[in-house]
Coordinates of C-alpha atoms in Angstrom, one line a residue:
M23 CA 5.9 -13.5 11.7
K24 CA 5.1 -17.2 11.1
D25 CA 8.0 -19.7 11.4
R26 CA 7.4 -20.9 7.8
L27 CA 8.5 -17.5 6.4
L28 CA 12.1 -18.4 7.3
Q29 CA 12.4 -20.8 4.3
Y30 CA 12.1 -17.9 1.9
L31 CA 14.3 -15.4 3.6
S32 CA 18.0 -14.6 2.8
C33 CA 20.3 -11.9 3.9
P34 CA 19.9 -8.7 1.7
S35 CA 23.6 -7.9 2.3
C36 CA 25.4 -11.2 1.7
G37 CA 22.7 -13.6 0.6
G38 CA 23.3 -15.9 3.5
A39 CA 20.7 -18.0 5.3
I40 CA 18.5 -16.2 7.9
H41 CA 17.5 -17.9 11.1
L42 CA 15.4 -17.0 14.1
A43 CA 17.8 -15.8 16.8
S44 CA 15.1 -15.2 19.4
A45 CA 11.3 -15.2 19.9
A46 CA 10.5 -13.1 22.9
A47 CA 6.7 -13.1 22.4
R48 CA 4.4 -15.4 20.5
E49 CA 0.6 -15.2 19.8
S50 CA -0.8 -18.4 18.3
A51 CA 1.3 -19.0 15.1
E52 CA 2.8 -15.5 15.0
I53 CA 6.1 -14.5 16.5
I54 CA 5.2 -11.0 17.7
E55 CA 8.6 -9.8 19.1
G56 CA 11.9 -11.4 18.4
E57 CA 15.1 -11.2 16.3
L58 CA 16.3 -12.6 13.0
A59 CA 20.0 -13.1 12.2
C60 CA 22.1 -13.9 9.2
S61 CA 24.1 -17.1 9.7
S62 CA 27.0 -15.8 7.5
C63 CA 27.6 -12.1 8.2
R64 CA 25.8 -11.9 11.6
R65 CA 23.6 -9.0 10.7
N66 CA 20.4 -8.8 12.9
W67 CA 16.9 -7.6 12.2
P68 CA 14.1 -7.1 14.7
I69 CA 10.6 -8.6 14.6
T70 CA 8.3 -6.0 15.9
R71 CA 4.6 -6.2 16.3
G72 CA 4.6 -9.4 14.2
V73 CA 6.5 -8.0 11.3
P74 CA 10.2 -8.6 10.4
R75 CA 11.8 -5.2 9.8
F76 CA 14.5 -5.3 7.2
A77 CA 14.2 -1.6 6.4
S78 CA 12.9 1.6 8.0
L79 CA 12.2 5.1 6.9
E80 CA 15.4 6.2 8.7
S81 CA 17.5 3.9 6.7
V82 CA 16.5 5.0 3.1
E83 CA 16.9 8.1 1.0
D84 CA 14.7 11.1 1.8
D85 CA 12.6 10.8 -1.4
K86 CA 11.7 7.2 -0.7
A87 CA 11.1 8.0 3.0
A88 CA 8.7 10.9 2.2
T89 CA 6.6 8.8 -0.2
A90 CA 6.5 5.8 2.2
A91 CA 5.6 8.1 5.1
N92 CA 2.6 9.6 3.3
F93 CA 1.3 6.3 2.0
G94 CA 1.9 4.7 5.4
W95 CA -0.4 7.3 6.9
Q96 CA -3.0 6.8 4.1
W97 CA -3.2 3.0 4.6
Q98 CA -3.5 3.3 8.4
H99 CA -6.4 5.6 7.9
F100 CA -8.2 4.0 5.0
T101 CA -8.3 0.6 6.4
Q102 CA -11.6 -0.5 4.9
F103 CA -12.0 -3.5 2.7
D104 CA -14.5 -3.6 -0.1
D105 CA -16.1 -6.6 -2.0
K106 CA -15.2 -4.8 -5.2
Y107 CA -11.5 -5.2 -4.6
E108 CA -11.4 -8.6 -6.1
Q109 CA -12.6 -7.5 -9.5
Q110 CA -10.5 -4.4 -9.4
F111 CA -7.4 -6.5 -8.6
L112 CA -8.1 -9.0 -11.4
G113 CA -8.4 -6.0 -13.8
W114 CA -4.9 -4.8 -12.8
I115 CA -3.3 -8.2 -13.2
A116 CA -5.2 -9.6 -16.2
P117 CA -4.9 -12.1 -17.8
V118 CA -4.2 -13.7 -14.4
K119 CA -7.2 -15.5 -12.8
P120 CA -7.7 -16.6 -9.2
E121 CA -6.9 -20.2 -10.0
F122 CA -3.4 -19.1 -11.2
F123 CA -2.4 -18.6 -7.6
K124 CA -3.0 -22.1 -6.5
D125 CA 0.1 -23.7 -4.8
K126 CA 2.4 -20.9 -6.0
V127 CA 4.9 -19.0 -3.8
V128 CA 4.0 -15.4 -4.4
L129 CA 5.6 -12.0 -3.8
E130 CA 3.8 -8.7 -3.7
G131 CA 6.0 -5.7 -4.2
G132 CA 4.3 -2.9 -2.2
C133 CA 1.4 -4.4 -0.3
G134 CA -0.1 -1.3 1.3
K135 CA -2.9 -2.3 3.6
G136 CA -2.7 -5.9 2.5
R137 CA -5.8 -6.3 0.4
H138 CA -4.1 -8.1 -2.5
T139 CA -1.9 -10.2 -0.2
Q140 CA -5.1 -11.3 1.4
L141 CA -6.8 -12.2 -1.9
A142 CA -3.7 -14.1 -3.1
A143 CA -3.7 -16.2 0.1
K144 CA -7.4 -16.9 -0.1
W145 CA -7.0 -18.0 -3.7
G146 CA -4.8 -20.8 -2.7
A147 CA -1.2 -19.6 -2.9
R148 CA 1.1 -21.9 -1.0
D149 CA 2.6 -18.8 0.6
V150 CA 2.3 -15.1 -0.3
I151 CA 4.6 -12.5 1.1
G152 CA 3.7 -8.8 0.9
I153 CA 6.5 -6.3 1.4
D154 CA 6.2 -2.6 2.0
L155 CA 8.6 0.1 3.2
S156 CA 5.9 2.1 5.0
A157 CA 4.0 1.9 8.3
A158 CA 1.2 0.3 6.2
V159 CA 2.7 -3.0 7.2
E160 CA 0.9 -2.6 10.5
T161 CA -2.5 -2.6 8.8
A162 CA -1.5 -5.4 6.4
F163 CA -0.4 -7.6 9.2
A164 CA -3.7 -7.1 11.1
A165 CA -5.6 -7.9 7.9
T166 CA -3.6 -11.1 7.1
R167 CA -2.4 -12.5 10.4
D168 CA -5.1 -15.2 10.6
L169 CA -4.3 -16.5 7.2
P170 CA -1.7 -19.3 7.5
N171 CA -0.2 -18.7 4.1
A172 CA 0.1 -14.9 4.3
H173 CA 3.2 -13.0 5.5
I174 CA 4.1 -9.4 5.8
V175 CA 7.6 -8.0 5.7
Q176 CA 8.9 -4.4 6.0
A177 CA 11.5 -4.1 3.3
D178 CA 12.9 -1.8 0.6
I179 CA 11.9 -3.1 -2.9
Y180 CA 15.5 -2.2 -4.1
N181 CA 17.1 -4.5 -1.5
L182 CA 14.8 -7.5 -0.9
P183 CA 15.6 -10.1 1.7
F184 CA 14.9 -13.1 -0.6
G185 CA 16.6 -15.3 -3.0
R186 CA 15.2 -16.3 -6.3
V187 CA 12.3 -18.4 -4.7
F188 CA 9.0 -17.1 -6.2
D189 CA 6.8 -18.6 -8.8
Y190 CA 5.0 -15.3 -9.3
A191 CA 5.5 -11.7 -8.3
F192 CA 3.3 -8.7 -8.8
S193 CA 3.2 -5.1 -8.1
V194 CA 0.1 -2.9 -8.5
G195 CA 0.2 0.9 -8.3
V196 CA 3.6 1.0 -6.6
L197 CA 6.4 1.2 -9.1
H198 CA 5.4 4.5 -10.5
H199 CA 5.8 6.1 -7.0
L200 CA 9.4 4.9 -6.7
P201 CA 12.3 7.3 -7.4
D202 CA 13.5 4.8 -10.1
P203 CA 10.5 2.7 -11.2
R204 CA 12.6 0.6 -13.7
A205 CA 15.1 -0.4 -11.0
G206 CA 12.3 -1.3 -8.7
F207 CA 10.8 -3.5 -11.4
K208 CA 14.1 -5.2 -12.1
S209 CA 14.7 -5.9 -8.4
L210 CA 11.3 -7.5 -8.1
S211 CA 11.8 -9.6 -11.2
S212 CA 15.2 -10.8 -9.9
K213 CA 13.3 -12.8 -7.1
V214 CA 11.2 -14.8 -9.6
K215 CA 12.4 -18.3 -10.5
S216 CA 13.3 -19.1 -14.1
G217 CA 10.0 -20.0 -15.7
G218 CA 8.0 -18.1 -13.2
H219 CA 5.7 -15.1 -14.0
L220 CA 5.5 -11.4 -13.2
S221 CA 2.7 -8.8 -13.3
A222 CA 3.0 -5.0 -13.0
W223 CA 0.5 -2.2 -13.3
V224 CA 1.5 1.4 -13.8
Y225 CA 0.1 4.8 -14.6
G226 CA 0.2 5.5 -18.3
A227 CA 1.6 8.6 -19.9
E228 CA -0.9 8.4 -22.7
N229 CA -4.3 10.0 -22.0
N230 CA -3.1 11.5 -18.8
E231 CA -1.7 14.7 -20.1
W232 CA -4.2 16.7 -18.1
I233 CA -2.8 15.1 -14.9
T234 CA 0.9 15.6 -15.7
R235 CA 0.2 19.2 -16.9
F236 CA -2.3 20.4 -14.3
V237 CA -2.5 18.1 -11.3
N238 CA 1.2 17.1 -10.9
P239 CA 2.4 20.6 -10.2
V240 CA -0.2 21.1 -7.5
R241 CA 0.6 17.7 -6.0
E242 CA 4.4 18.1 -6.1
G243 CA 4.4 21.7 -4.9
L244 CA 1.5 21.7 -2.5
T245 CA -0.7 18.8 -1.5
S246 CA 2.1 16.1 -0.9
R247 CA 3.7 18.6 1.4
L248 CA 0.6 19.2 3.5
N249 CA 0.0 17.6 6.9
P250 CA -2.0 14.4 5.8
R251 CA -4.8 15.2 8.3
L252 CA -5.3 18.6 6.6
L253 CA -5.1 17.0 3.2
L254 CA -7.7 14.5 4.3
Q255 CA -10.1 17.3 4.9
L256 CA -9.2 19.4 1.8
S257 CA -9.5 16.3 -0.5
K258 CA -13.1 16.0 0.4
I259 CA -13.8 18.9 -2.1
P260 CA -12.6 17.1 -5.3
T261 CA -14.0 13.9 -3.9
A262 CA -17.5 15.5 -3.7
L263 CA -17.2 16.5 -7.4
L264 CA -16.0 13.0 -8.4
F265 CA -18.8 11.3 -6.3
V266 CA -21.6 13.4 -7.8
A267 CA -20.3 12.8 -11.3
T268 CA -19.9 9.0 -11.0
K269 CA -23.2 8.5 -9.2
T270 CA -25.4 10.8 -11.3
V271 CA -23.8 10.7 -14.7
Y272 CA -21.2 8.1 -15.5
G273 CA -22.6 5.2 -13.4
P274 CA -26.3 5.5 -14.6
L275 CA -25.3 6.1 -18.2
N276 CA -23.1 3.1 -18.4
R277 CA -25.7 0.7 -17.0
S278 CA -27.6 0.5 -20.4
A279 CA -26.3 -0.1 -23.9
K280 CA -27.9 3.2 -25.1
G281 CA -26.5 5.1 -22.3
A282 CA -23.0 3.5 -22.7
S283 CA -23.0 4.6 -26.4
L284 CA -23.4 8.2 -25.1
A285 CA -21.1 7.8 -22.2
R286 CA -18.1 6.7 -24.3
H287 CA -17.8 10.2 -25.6
L288 CA -17.5 11.7 -22.1
F289 CA -14.2 12.8 -20.5
Y290 CA -12.3 9.8 -18.9
N291 CA -15.3 7.6 -19.2
D292 CA -13.6 4.2 -18.9
Y293 CA -11.9 5.1 -15.6
M294 CA -15.0 6.9 -14.2
K295 CA -17.1 3.9 -15.1
A296 CA -14.7 1.6 -13.3
I297 CA -14.9 3.5 -10.0
A298 CA -18.6 4.4 -10.1
G299 CA -19.5 1.4 -8.0
F300 CA -17.4 2.5 -5.1
G301 CA -18.9 4.4 -2.2
W302 CA -17.8 7.7 -0.7
R303 CA -15.0 6.4 1.5
E304 CA -13.2 4.5 -1.3
Q305 CA -13.6 7.4 -3.7
H306 CA -12.1 9.7 -1.1
C307 CA -9.2 7.2 -0.7
I308 CA -8.7 7.3 -4.5
V309 CA -8.5 11.2 -4.6
F310 CA -6.3 11.3 -1.5
D311 CA -4.0 8.7 -3.1
H312 CA -3.5 11.0 -6.2
L313 CA -2.7 14.0 -4.1
V314 CA -0.5 12.6 -1.3
A315 CA 2.4 11.1 -3.2
P316 CA 5.6 13.2 -3.4
T317 CA 6.7 11.1 -6.4
A318 CA 4.6 9.8 -9.3
F319 CA 5.7 8.9 -12.8
Y320 CA 3.5 8.3 -15.8
I321 CA 5.0 5.7 -18.0
S322 CA 4.6 5.4 -21.8
R323 CA 3.9 2.1 -23.4
E324 CA 7.2 2.2 -25.1
D325 CA 9.1 2.7 -21.9
F326 CA 7.1 0.1 -20.1
A327 CA 7.9 -2.5 -22.9
D328 CA 11.5 -1.6 -22.5
W329 CA 11.3 -2.6 -18.8
W330 CA 10.3 -6.0 -19.9
R331 CA 12.9 -6.3 -22.6
D332 CA 15.6 -5.3 -20.0
I333 CA 14.8 -8.4 -17.9
G334 CA 14.8 -10.7 -21.0
V335 CA 11.1 -10.9 -21.5
H336 CA 10.4 -10.1 -25.2
D337 CA 6.9 -11.5 -25.4
A338 CA 5.3 -9.8 -22.4
E339 CA 1.5 -9.2 -22.7
I340 CA 1.1 -5.5 -22.3
T341 CA -2.5 -4.1 -22.4
W342 CA -4.3 -0.8 -22.0
H343 CA -6.4 -0.7 -18.8
N344 CA -9.3 1.8 -18.2
S345 CA -7.8 4.0 -21.0
N346 CA -5.3 5.5 -18.5
S347 CA -2.7 2.9 -17.4
W348 CA -0.7 -0.1 -18.5
R349 CA -0.6 -3.6 -17.2
G350 CA 2.0 -6.2 -18.1
F351 CA 2.3 -10.0 -17.7
G352 CA 5.2 -12.1 -18.7
R353 CA 7.2 -15.3 -18.1
V354 CA 10.6 -14.7 -16.5
K355 CA 13.5 -16.5 -18.3
D356 CA 17.0 -17.3 -17.2

């Protein structure tokens, strides 16, 4: 934890100021072991392996803990970074561009292995804070510790240890895995300053009926309950099918105008085209990701628009992404 993170923290219980109570071990600019304390209610939180710990899997409900545990394992295994992440991220948060981040204080709701926190920091954010409930914070901290403007915090998105201090907050691929996605979205938005901005990307209900009808029952009843190491091996079977399809059909066809005119009639073409450039390991991660989560909601456009109206944003820019998901961007009002 870097000392400059303190200016953004506030007690999740009483809203009081948080101070550094002790720093038992430091490495360069990072406090590796120590303790934080609330100046008002005297609550304490540890700093362990460089990460402030405002929540743990033992302190949250079973459904949240199960989802966080599975994703934590995933992001500690699939630690790779890919040059294509930048374009993928920009697709999820469009119309936001890299220059939008400059000099902003940014919050990421659900940072996973830290790939988007890292990009936001490199694009010039004054400070970017990535929060996650899972053990993925270990991977995220390792990926961002050398960036002076990047911070990782273990916290529950429903009970964030911040005041309303952020110029921009975003959440990519996380809200639909929460037990109450709308409440998670509302909690994230509550930390954005008046006049600041918010982005969110969620699975769409539209065009995903084949997943909700056929894949979800298998995921809920079987694959999310398996030992992750076993699922890692079993998921190689659908990954092989996906890999062959993207590398021999979808990818080649979409590289030419004539081929693309044919490909647009193929099943799930927009999404398959989007992931065709990824190699085996990343495609394996994508398949594993869809099979490991105990909880996954598919959100209709109407419901997603309601989320924005609920927080007072009536002019959110909601757009269809890869013909299977919704992305939203809006300005937060008083």
